[in-house]
Amino acid sequence: MKMRWLSSLLALPALLTTTCYARRDYDAHDYYAVHLRPGVSPDAVSSHLGLDNEGPLGQLDDHYIFRAHEPVFEYDHITTAISDLKRRRRKREAGAELPHVLDDVLLAQKQELHKRFPLVKRGPLAIPSPRAPALAPRQSYPPIEEAVQEGIDLAKKLDIQDPIFQEQWHLFNHLQPGHDINVTGLWAQNITGHGSTVCIVDDGLDFDSNDIKPNYFAAGSWDYNDVGPDPKPRLIDDRHGTRCAGEVSAARNDVCGVGVAYDSRIAGVRILSKLISNADEAEAMNYAFQETDIYSCSWGPPDNGEAMEAPDILIARAMVKGVEKGRGGRGSIYVFAIGNGAAADDNCNFDGYTNSIYSVSVGGIDRKGLHPYYSEKCSAQLVVTYSSGSGDAIHTTDVGQDKCYSNHGGTSAAGPLVAGIYALALQANPKLTWRDIQYLTVLSAVKVDQPSDWTMNKAVGKEFSHQFGYGKADAYALVDMAKHWKLVKPQAWYFGPWLHVRHAIPQGEKGLASHFEVTKQMLKDANLERLEHVTVTMNVEHTRRGDLSVELKSPSGMVSHIATHRRNDEKRAGYVDWTFMSVAHWGESGVGKWTVVVKDTNVNEHKGVFTDWRIKLYGEARDASKASPLPLPKAHDDDDHDVVHTETASAHTTSVAVPTETGKPPGNPDDHQHRPVNGKISTTKTTAQPTPTPTTSQDDVASPSPSPTETESSSNFLPRPFPTFGASKRTQIWIYGALALILAFLAALGGWWYWMRRKKRWMERDDYGFEMVDREDEDEGVPLANGFGKQRKRRAGELYDAFAEGSEDEDGNGVFGVGSDDEGSESGDGDEGGEMYRDEKPGRERI
Ligand SMILES: *[C@@H]1O[C@H](CO)[C@@H](O)[C@H](O)[C@H]1NC(C)=O
Ligand SMILES: *[C@@H]1O[C@H](CO)[C@@H](O)[C@H](O)[C@H]1NC(C)=O
């Protein structure tokens, strides 16, 4: 304890020169993350609340941390104060109508030390899979003599004396030639990561290891768990981060092996060993973000095929901030391991970190180039690289002065290799932006010679597979391309309107399709030249989420399986404002018809309704001078799903359960009628709806009619569908007259009640209009308290307004898929070795 205090003290001068990272004591205080209107004094707001302003929240503009003197269980100072103000305004108390400091609070979030889900390290033991034991005994292969000699010569030439270098097959594979990352040619050119910095965001970094020490970058390191500047592994199972770090930056010396970028600097930010708050995690994602180039993250929500989790709004904002302002504005590079849940039907599009457009998602292949049982598929996967499987794993550094480890694996081990390759690319060309890195990854990836759903993406001339992304990373090819790479123009985007479907999903193979036509003009107005990432945010109700799957078809015919069936996902929920992402449409123009097909292939008692969706196209700007900064993620993609501009949004839904007259396959959405998107399904089902077949008309006849009529016209007071009650016309007039009177009375009553309610609501709005801060309104320049709190903008015109200042689409859950619904899967169900530490590490599974 004393030692730690002392070491913290010694590191203080270093800290003061950069940003001062607060040490928060969650046992002694309550903390709040608040987002204030720009220009507002945080001290004025905090003192009004009786809280202390602790200063800025990491790198986020206008975000602060407020501290309460004492922690109060289940009490929220800010929400309570705002509710109180609201109440006083509602009661029209004197003075309450005046502008108030609390009106400047755009977002307030009490910081809790539990997360909505545990972050799980993605090592090889994560999936107890009966199909494949996590660590199979290592096989031995007959060595290929020349290759072995080549490895020895290589080491000599590069002066690599590290004892396990020859075992590091992922760097040079002399048993399965060609199955390595193809890096040695770069080392021969002295491209070894000089000047690049990688941060391992994980469970610590053993900077006392002789393999790490020479490259350790202390100023980029921090421990958010046992707060202080040293990310030292402290728990017995805090080994994951050091192993990942060794893959990137183990020094060329006489200890263990070497990293991909063995002359790069390596930092560690420790977040996985205890629970941390959202504010801490947000800070971690921007830690020393001018000095750090690449953040390597081998963790995420559980890979059990049940979780559907996205980063909190603060973390999502930190990542946007990172790509926008990090690395001198060229953008922090976030590398994420894709997840190990393939054996449990998990898919990385159900993980909001890996399916973020701001992260590079890396999957695994094994030393024979095969797909390992654990590595997940998804349309957001960019690339794969080597990891465990086929009887071997990654050989790297371990915790301890000169300890090595030979069983590092899972997608956890794949991510850092790509982070290392990026460190080499940045040495070769430090100007690359975060998007250039993604382009280079797509264009230099080498197709994996394995059967899969490889489909040619003609726009980039590369095949894409949901299992392997664009293929495996080839360090040499990537860095070679990086040297002469012409930087891409800034990012631009087009956000489509919400398209209402509101239609039951037929069970079976066919699904329910909805279309949206993107015109040339829309993209021209959006300044968007060609696509990179495509996201679809959607709402689907379903009584068993795992039954659903979703396809996205682009105008070129390329199909992304953005959501897949998950057998373990029993959740009685569909998709709630969830954002799926695809990189399969990279390079396409985006112009033309986009189709989303929602399927419920399990024919059972579980059913659902496809509510609505919206597409977002991100890519390269046409005119760099007109590019605008990225939108800041908002807490909700949108609150008003109800308003859709029907003239411009020409989405059509198809109920494929109904056979069409044309005889074309009913699953083909093209046959079907255009349906306006205002949700009035019944009125628009005309052309393609078959005329009632004999069966249906029989049903009509059989439908209960109190008293069948003998003679049609003469005895009926009203037309056919109205029953005659077997009475005379005169009696019918009486009956219907009385009914009409009753109905009129009821209608009047209802109308009066409705009017009163509305009036009440409008009065509340007009006078007070203050809405809760958690429903954030960040439309710049629309003051919350000027009479109409959350003044909802209409969606009309939105199509051509995607770039308008303060456009309501400036959401980022669009981007990060906020709006998840799994409120925390159980923690500690892992079979990790650190059982005894479970109490200390609630919620972090050891894998
Ligand atoms: C690997 O690197 C070499 C140069 O060292 C290069 O010629 C080759 O194209 C690269 N890729 C493959 C797949 O061999
Ligand atoms: C390799 O590059 C580094 C940094 O650019 C330089 O300091 C070093 O002398 C170079 N080594 C050789 C052998 O050229």
Short mmCIF file of C-alpha atoms in Angstrom, two decimals, residues 526-842:
data_model
loop_
_atom_site.label_atom_id
_atom_site.label_comp_id
_atom_site.label_asym_id
_atom_site.label_seq_id
_atom_site.Cartn_x
_atom_site.Cartn_y
_atom_site.Cartn_z
CA ALA A 526 -24.86 14.27 -48.59
CA ASN A 527 -21.45 14.85 -50.22
CA LEU A 528 -20.97 11.08 -50.24
CA GLU A 529 -18.92 9.58 -53.04
CA ARG A 530 -18.44 5.92 -52.19
CA LEU A 531 -19.30 3.66 -49.33
CA GLU A 532 -17.23 2.26 -46.55
CA HIS A 533 -19.52 1.20 -43.69
CA VAL A 534 -23.24 0.61 -43.88
CA THR A 535 -25.37 0.37 -40.77
CA VAL A 536 -28.98 -0.62 -40.32
CA THR A 537 -30.72 0.41 -37.12
CA MET A 538 -33.91 -1.50 -36.52
CA ASN A 539 -36.78 -2.32 -34.26
CA VAL A 540 -38.25 -5.77 -34.39
CA GLU A 541 -40.55 -7.23 -31.79
CA HIS A 542 -40.30 -10.92 -31.18
CA THR A 543 -41.07 -13.38 -28.43
CA ARG A 544 -37.79 -15.24 -29.01
CA ARG A 545 -34.97 -13.10 -30.31
CA GLY A 546 -32.74 -15.97 -31.36
CA ASP A 547 -35.24 -17.06 -34.01
CA LEU A 548 -34.63 -13.94 -36.05
CA SER A 549 -32.18 -13.29 -38.82
CA VAL A 550 -31.73 -10.32 -41.13
CA GLU A 551 -30.23 -9.84 -44.58
CA LEU A 552 -29.24 -6.57 -46.16
CA LYS A 553 -29.03 -6.51 -49.94
CA SER A 554 -27.32 -3.62 -51.67
CA PRO A 555 -28.16 -2.23 -55.09
CA SER A 556 -25.29 -4.25 -56.54
CA GLY A 557 -26.80 -7.47 -55.21
CA MET A 558 -24.22 -7.99 -52.47
CA VAL A 559 -25.86 -9.60 -49.44
CA SER A 560 -24.80 -8.95 -45.86
CA HIS A 561 -26.12 -11.31 -43.21
CA ILE A 562 -26.35 -8.57 -40.65
CA ALA A 563 -28.11 -10.72 -38.05
CA THR A 564 -28.13 -14.45 -37.73
CA HIS A 565 -30.19 -17.00 -35.89
CA ARG A 566 -28.81 -17.74 -32.39
CA ARG A 567 -30.04 -20.91 -30.81
CA ASN A 568 -29.30 -19.86 -27.23
CA ASP A 569 -30.94 -16.48 -27.42
CA GLU A 570 -34.24 -17.06 -25.66
CA LYS A 571 -34.74 -13.42 -24.84
CA ARG A 572 -38.35 -12.36 -25.11
CA ALA A 573 -37.39 -9.27 -27.02
CA GLY A 574 -36.60 -8.43 -30.54
CA TYR A 575 -34.14 -5.76 -31.61
CA VAL A 576 -34.61 -2.46 -29.84
CA ASP A 577 -33.00 0.40 -31.73
CA TRP A 578 -30.12 -1.93 -32.42
CA THR A 579 -27.56 -1.05 -35.03
CA PHE A 580 -26.04 -3.74 -37.22
CA MET A 581 -23.04 -2.98 -39.39
CA SER A 582 -21.56 -4.29 -42.60
CA VAL A 583 -18.24 -3.79 -44.32
CA ALA A 584 -19.25 -6.05 -47.22
CA HIS A 585 -20.41 -3.08 -49.32
CA TRP A 586 -17.07 -1.28 -49.18
CA GLY A 587 -16.47 0.82 -52.26
CA GLU A 588 -20.01 0.59 -53.67
CA SER A 589 -21.75 3.75 -54.83
CA GLY A 590 -24.77 3.15 -52.62
CA VAL A 591 -27.18 4.40 -55.28
CA GLY A 592 -30.20 2.23 -55.91
CA LYS A 593 -32.47 -0.05 -54.02
CA TRP A 594 -31.48 -1.39 -50.61
CA THR A 595 -33.49 -4.27 -49.23
CA VAL A 596 -33.77 -5.55 -45.70
CA VAL A 597 -35.26 -9.01 -45.27
CA VAL A 598 -36.23 -10.09 -41.77
CA LYS A 599 -36.69 -13.81 -41.30
CA ASP A 600 -38.10 -16.02 -38.63
CA THR A 601 -37.01 -19.40 -39.85
CA ASN A 602 -38.04 -21.36 -36.76
CA VAL A 603 -41.62 -22.36 -37.27
CA ASN A 604 -42.91 -22.43 -33.72
CA GLU A 605 -45.12 -20.55 -31.32
CA HIS A 606 -42.74 -17.58 -31.21
CA LYS A 607 -43.73 -14.72 -33.44
CA GLY A 608 -42.85 -11.17 -34.17
CA VAL A 609 -43.40 -7.92 -35.98
CA PHE A 610 -40.92 -5.95 -38.05
CA THR A 611 -41.52 -2.42 -36.79
CA ASP A 612 -39.12 -0.09 -38.55
CA TRP A 613 -35.58 0.48 -39.77
CA ARG A 614 -33.25 3.07 -41.10
CA ILE A 615 -30.11 2.83 -43.14
CA LYS A 616 -26.96 4.85 -42.66
CA LEU A 617 -24.28 4.99 -45.30
CA TYR A 618 -20.79 6.12 -44.32
CA GLY A 619 -17.98 6.64 -46.73
CA GLU A 620 -15.66 9.01 -48.49
CA ALA A 621 -16.65 12.60 -49.17
CA ARG A 622 -16.98 13.87 -52.74
CA ASP A 623 -15.74 17.31 -51.84
CA ALA A 624 -13.25 17.33 -48.98
CA SER A 625 -13.79 21.02 -48.35
CA LYS A 626 -17.44 20.43 -47.53
CA ALA A 627 -16.86 17.64 -45.06
CA SER A 628 -18.18 18.18 -41.57
CA PRO A 629 -17.15 16.67 -38.27
CA LEU A 630 -18.68 13.44 -37.10
CA PRO A 631 -21.96 13.62 -35.23
CA LEU A 632 -21.77 13.09 -31.50
CA PRO A 633 -23.59 9.96 -30.42
CA LYS A 634 -26.87 10.63 -28.68
CA ALA A 635 -28.57 8.62 -26.06
CA HIS A 636 -31.38 7.50 -28.36
CA ASP A 637 -31.29 6.98 -32.05
CA ASP A 638 -34.59 8.61 -32.19
CA ASP A 639 -37.62 9.12 -30.10
CA ASP A 640 -40.11 9.86 -32.76
CA HIS A 641 -40.43 6.82 -34.82
CA ASP A 642 -43.82 8.03 -35.84
CA VAL A 643 -43.05 10.76 -38.26
CA VAL A 644 -41.89 9.62 -41.65
CA HIS A 645 -41.75 11.63 -44.77
CA THR A 646 -43.69 9.48 -47.12
CA GLU A 647 -43.09 11.32 -50.37
CA THR A 648 -39.40 10.77 -50.41
CA ALA A 649 -39.06 7.49 -48.60
CA SER A 650 -40.22 4.84 -50.92
CA ALA A 651 -39.95 1.71 -48.88
CA HIS A 652 -42.14 -1.16 -49.74
CA THR A 653 -42.88 -4.13 -47.66
CA THR A 654 -43.84 -7.48 -48.79
CA SER A 655 -45.76 -10.02 -46.94
CA VAL A 656 -44.35 -13.06 -48.54
CA ALA A 657 -46.75 -15.27 -46.71
CA VAL A 658 -49.36 -14.26 -49.24
CA PRO A 659 -48.86 -15.87 -52.63
CA THR A 660 -48.63 -13.46 -55.49
CA GLU A 661 -50.59 -13.60 -58.67
CA THR A 662 -47.59 -13.26 -60.86
CA GLY A 663 -46.36 -16.68 -60.02
CA LYS A 664 -42.91 -15.37 -59.27
CA PRO A 665 -41.33 -16.65 -56.12
CA PRO A 666 -43.08 -14.85 -53.34
CA GLY A 667 -39.82 -14.25 -51.55
CA ASN A 668 -38.68 -11.94 -54.28
CA PRO A 669 -39.44 -8.51 -52.97
CA ASP A 670 -39.41 -7.05 -56.45
CA ASP A 671 -42.79 -8.43 -57.28
CA HIS A 672 -44.50 -6.63 -54.60
CA GLN A 673 -46.40 -3.51 -54.32
CA HIS A 674 -44.91 -0.30 -53.26
CA ARG A 675 -46.18 0.61 -49.91
CA PRO A 676 -45.95 4.06 -48.47
CA VAL A 677 -44.07 4.06 -45.25
CA ASN A 678 -46.65 5.72 -43.11
CA GLY A 679 -47.69 2.46 -41.66
CA LYS A 680 -51.11 2.26 -43.20
CA ILE A 681 -50.72 -1.27 -44.30
CA SER A 682 -54.32 -2.07 -44.99
CA THR A 683 -55.03 0.74 -47.38
CA THR A 684 -52.13 0.09 -49.64
CA LYS A 685 -52.19 -3.61 -50.13
CA THR A 686 -53.81 -3.54 -53.44
CA THR A 687 -52.03 -4.68 -56.52
CA ALA A 688 -50.11 -7.63 -55.33
CA GLN A 689 -52.66 -8.78 -52.85
CA PRO A 690 -54.37 -11.66 -54.51
CA THR A 691 -58.07 -11.42 -55.01
CA PRO A 692 -59.70 -13.59 -52.43
CA THR A 693 -59.30 -17.19 -53.30
CA PRO A 694 -62.19 -19.60 -52.86
CA THR A 695 -60.91 -20.48 -49.46
CA THR A 696 -60.94 -16.99 -48.16
CA SER A 697 -64.39 -16.23 -49.52
CA GLN A 698 -65.68 -19.32 -47.85
CA ASP A 699 -64.30 -17.98 -44.67
CA ASP A 700 -66.23 -14.83 -45.29
CA VAL A 701 -69.45 -16.71 -45.66
CA ALA A 702 -68.77 -18.67 -42.59
CA SER A 703 -68.06 -15.60 -40.56
CA PRO A 704 -70.63 -15.15 -37.87
CA SER A 705 -73.60 -13.23 -38.99
CA PRO A 706 -76.24 -13.06 -36.32
CA SER A 707 -79.06 -13.65 -38.65
CA PRO A 708 -78.67 -14.67 -42.26
CA THR A 709 -80.79 -12.53 -44.53
CA GLU A 710 -82.97 -14.06 -47.16
CA THR A 711 -83.63 -11.15 -49.39
CA GLU A 712 -80.76 -8.86 -49.94
CA SER A 713 -81.63 -5.31 -50.73
CA SER A 714 -85.25 -4.69 -49.94
CA SER A 715 -85.36 -5.62 -46.30
CA ASN A 716 -82.05 -4.06 -45.37
CA PHE A 717 -81.95 -0.61 -43.98
CA LEU A 718 -78.18 -0.51 -44.27
CA PRO A 719 -75.95 -2.22 -46.81
CA ARG A 720 -74.94 -5.80 -46.57
CA PRO A 721 -72.36 -6.07 -43.83
CA PHE A 722 -74.69 -4.65 -41.21
CA PRO A 723 -76.85 -7.27 -39.59
CA THR A 724 -80.59 -6.94 -39.88
CA PHE A 725 -81.31 -8.70 -36.58
CA GLY A 726 -84.12 -10.36 -38.47
CA ALA A 727 -86.25 -7.31 -37.87
CA SER A 728 -88.30 -5.12 -40.13
CA LYS A 729 -86.80 -2.07 -41.75
CA ARG A 730 -88.56 0.19 -39.30
CA THR A 731 -87.27 -1.73 -36.29
CA GLN A 732 -83.83 -1.66 -37.86
CA ILE A 733 -84.03 2.11 -38.11
CA TRP A 734 -84.86 2.18 -34.44
CA ILE A 735 -82.09 -0.16 -33.48
CA TYR A 736 -79.47 1.60 -35.60
CA GLY A 737 -80.74 4.99 -34.59
CA ALA A 738 -80.36 4.13 -30.93
CA LEU A 739 -76.95 2.67 -31.58
CA ALA A 740 -75.90 5.77 -33.46
CA LEU A 741 -77.03 7.97 -30.59
CA ILE A 742 -75.11 5.90 -28.09
CA LEU A 743 -72.04 5.98 -30.31
CA ALA A 744 -72.31 9.72 -30.80
CA PHE A 745 -72.52 10.21 -27.08
CA LEU A 746 -69.53 8.01 -26.46
CA ALA A 747 -67.57 9.76 -29.19
CA ALA A 748 -68.36 13.14 -27.69
CA LEU A 749 -67.32 11.93 -24.27
CA GLY A 750 -64.09 10.49 -25.64
CA GLY A 751 -63.42 13.64 -27.58
CA TRP A 752 -63.90 15.79 -24.52
CA TRP A 753 -61.61 13.61 -22.46
CA TYR A 754 -58.98 13.59 -25.15
CA TRP A 755 -59.18 17.34 -25.54
CA MET A 756 -58.80 17.86 -21.82
CA ARG A 757 -55.79 15.62 -21.75
CA ARG A 758 -54.19 17.35 -24.65
CA LYS A 759 -54.91 20.68 -23.22
CA LYS A 760 -53.30 19.67 -19.99
CA ARG A 761 -50.30 18.37 -21.80
CA TRP A 762 -49.97 21.44 -23.92
CA MET A 763 -50.24 23.62 -20.92
CA GLU A 764 -47.46 21.70 -19.33
CA ARG A 765 -45.41 21.96 -22.47
CA ASP A 766 -46.08 25.56 -23.13
CA ASP A 767 -45.22 26.68 -19.72
CA TYR A 768 -42.55 24.35 -18.59
CA GLY A 769 -41.56 21.99 -21.26
CA PHE A 770 -38.64 20.77 -19.27
CA GLU A 771 -37.92 17.20 -20.02
CA MET A 772 -35.76 14.75 -18.22
CA VAL A 773 -32.13 14.97 -19.00
CA ASP A 774 -31.79 11.37 -19.84
CA ARG A 775 -33.84 12.02 -22.91
CA GLU A 776 -31.10 14.10 -24.19
CA ASP A 777 -31.70 17.01 -26.44
CA GLU A 778 -28.46 18.10 -27.85
CA ASP A 779 -29.69 19.93 -30.83
CA GLU A 780 -27.30 22.78 -30.67
CA GLY A 781 -29.00 26.06 -30.23
CA VAL A 782 -32.34 24.69 -29.12
CA PRO A 783 -32.45 25.69 -25.52
CA LEU A 784 -34.30 23.25 -23.38
CA ALA A 785 -36.02 25.77 -21.23
CA ASN A 786 -37.21 28.33 -23.69
CA GLY A 787 -40.74 27.15 -23.53
CA PHE A 788 -40.76 23.94 -25.48
CA GLY A 789 -38.40 21.54 -23.83
CA LYS A 790 -37.90 18.76 -26.23
CA GLN A 791 -39.09 20.38 -29.34
CA ARG A 792 -39.44 17.52 -31.67
CA LYS A 793 -38.37 18.13 -35.12
CA ARG A 794 -40.33 16.52 -37.80
CA ARG A 795 -38.71 14.02 -39.98
CA ALA A 796 -40.01 15.62 -43.08
CA GLY A 797 -37.23 16.90 -45.24
CA GLU A 798 -34.76 14.86 -43.36
CA LEU A 799 -33.69 13.02 -46.46
CA TYR A 800 -32.14 16.09 -47.87
CA ASP A 801 -31.10 17.36 -44.55
CA ALA A 802 -28.71 14.80 -43.32
CA PHE A 803 -26.06 17.39 -42.77
CA ALA A 804 -28.16 20.13 -41.38
CA GLU A 805 -26.83 21.68 -38.23
CA GLY A 806 -28.46 20.13 -35.26
CA SER A 807 -30.21 17.58 -37.34
CA GLU A 808 -31.79 15.14 -34.99
CA ASP A 809 -29.94 12.26 -36.50
CA GLU A 810 -26.82 13.14 -34.73
CA ASP A 811 -27.06 10.06 -32.80
CA GLY A 812 -24.47 7.63 -32.26
CA ASN A 813 -26.30 4.80 -31.06
CA GLY A 814 -26.84 4.61 -34.66
CA VAL A 815 -23.25 4.00 -34.77
CA PHE A 816 -22.77 2.01 -31.69
CA GLY A 817 -26.06 0.38 -31.34
CA VAL A 818 -26.97 1.77 -27.97
CA GLY A 819 -30.31 0.55 -26.90
CA SER A 820 -29.44 -2.91 -25.99
CA ASP A 821 -31.59 -4.75 -23.63
CA ASP A 822 -29.66 -7.37 -21.83
CA GLU A 823 -29.39 -5.88 -18.46
CA GLY A 824 -26.36 -7.71 -17.46
CA SER A 825 -25.71 -11.30 -17.99
CA GLU A 826 -24.59 -13.18 -15.00
CA SER A 827 -21.04 -12.72 -14.16
CA GLY A 828 -18.68 -15.31 -13.02
CA ASP A 829 -20.11 -18.20 -14.91
CA GLY A 830 -16.81 -18.72 -16.56
CA ASP A 831 -14.70 -21.69 -15.81
CA GLU A 832 -11.68 -19.58 -15.38
CA GLY A 833 -8.72 -20.39 -13.29
CA GLY A 834 -9.24 -17.37 -11.13
CA GLU A 835 -12.24 -18.68 -9.27
CA MET A 836 -10.81 -17.73 -5.95
CA TYR A 837 -10.66 -14.17 -7.10
CA ARG A 838 -14.23 -14.03 -8.12
CA ASP A 839 -15.18 -11.83 -5.23
CA GLU A 840 -12.55 -9.39 -6.14
CA LYS A 841 -13.42 -9.44 -9.76
CA PRO A 842 -17.14 -9.59 -9.95
#
